Amino acid sequence: MTMKVNQEPEEKPLKLYFIHYLAAGHMIPLCDIATLFASRGHHVTIITTPSNAQILQKSIPSHNLKLHAVKFPAQELGLPDGVESLSAVNDIDGLIKVFQATALLQPPIEQFIQDNPPDCIVADFIFTWVDDLANKLSIPRLVFNGFSLFAICAIEAARRNSDSISADAATGGGSYIIPDLPHPISMKATPPKEIGEFFESVLEIELKSHGLIVNSFAELDGEEYIEYYERTTGHKAWHLGPVSLIRRTEQEKAERGQKSVVSVDECVSWLNSKPLNSVVYICFGSLCQFSDKQLYEIASGIEASGYRFVWVVPEKKAKEEEEESEEEKEKWLPKGFEKRNREKGMIVRGWAPQVVILGHRALGAFVTHCGWNSTVEAVSAGVPMITWPVHGEQFYNERLITQVRGIGVEVGAEEWTSIGFGEREKVVSRESIEKAVRRLMDGGDEAEQIRRRAEEFGVKARLAVQDGGSSHNNLTALIDDLKQLRDRKVVHESIA
Ligand code: UDP
């Protein structure tokens, strides 16, 4: 491991515990954030579960950062051994069980923390019970939810203006503007009711914490949204990202999250043989799984565009590959597709080394579901996006990418579902996919401007995490703040 360790002379390092949610999109960035604190000389423990610990072990520095694995209740819930993440299930039953497991982890985690209290707990927002525990121990709690601050502002503004939004959407054929925000954000889709309610309940407890850690940088969310958030909620947000930039070598980048099904060398040498900005990367994160019909449209759309591609299809398809007959394959892949596109394209059936791929000079565009990690990773690499939101808060992220920052184009997805898999009513057509790909890849004024802005944001992202950059300074300020709280507590306890 060649992680650069930027150790400050610490008289007394902070002791911090991190608790991640059981999903790759939450675990990967929280592990990177933990690594940031460890790289400044603080003592960090990530509280995790056994199979997630095996994954994390590969991507953490050996000093200052420990893993503590609590038992995962696989047997109690009837989950197969090793399935300890939402990213490892592909049906609703599995999803509910992993969600239930999260609740069952409370007693062993709570016990561990009470037996060895830290100076601060950084927990995913799903662990709402950490609020009471931190209060009981008189220590600060920081929250991480994996969202952009822009999305949180949009969720909050939509909640406060729900009546006027419903009226607008009813008269505007489903289209509406979210009022109050620094920009007039127009939306075509509304979140499913249960998602809206879920966001509201967890965000309410989030606001009771000492602060929110955001995997982004101030320039991307924008000072106007930071100011808006702090003014409307009275809560502090700390932008510390893009946190993936803590991973410097190809190997460190490749080993985040899961073991890749293709070797980094294979990927890089394939990309090395392609011209600058000529490849479209297509990946929908760790949770989305499309129907065969939708996969067929993606294959047809990318082939019709004529551009080179790396296309990540979910692990489920990989598992089926060995036993998959030609007839089955033709349900999701046009006949002869692989043969025709042998030179032009690479299909990755399972986990891809995304950050390595995005960082390659051959990359020209990223078809993304707008998961926040994927978004901020693309921004860091200066790659323009073709946005295709599916669930969660992704529709808000799309608006930041296209309307506010102008670093991507929309494919035209309008169906906002509660989860990333299961039946969907609408299919995004091959024509829409081809059109969006061409809009960015064919060149022309609009495409050039989008590409230039994306590259400028890439430079800003890298500057933000360097000495003197906005995120670097925020981390220093947050550490100072936590030290003051710790030292005040020590004085208080010695007087009492
Ligand atoms: N990822 C990856 N390889 C894959 C799929 C996903 O490395 O084949 C990583 C990606 O780089 C990102 C995370 O998994 O860090 C996905 O997080 P995101 O917020 O984009 O989406 P989610 O999976 O939460 O929907």
Coordinates of C-alpha atoms in Angstrom, one line a residue, residues 16 44 135 269 311 330 443 463:
L16 CA -13.0 8.3 16.0
V44 CA -9.8 5.6 13.5
N135 CA -25.8 12.2 23.8
S269 CA -4.4 -1.9 -21.8
W311 CA -20.6 -1.5 -20.4
E330 CA -30.6 -12.9 -27.1
G443 CA -18.8 17.2 -31.0
L463 CA -7.4 21.4 -6.2

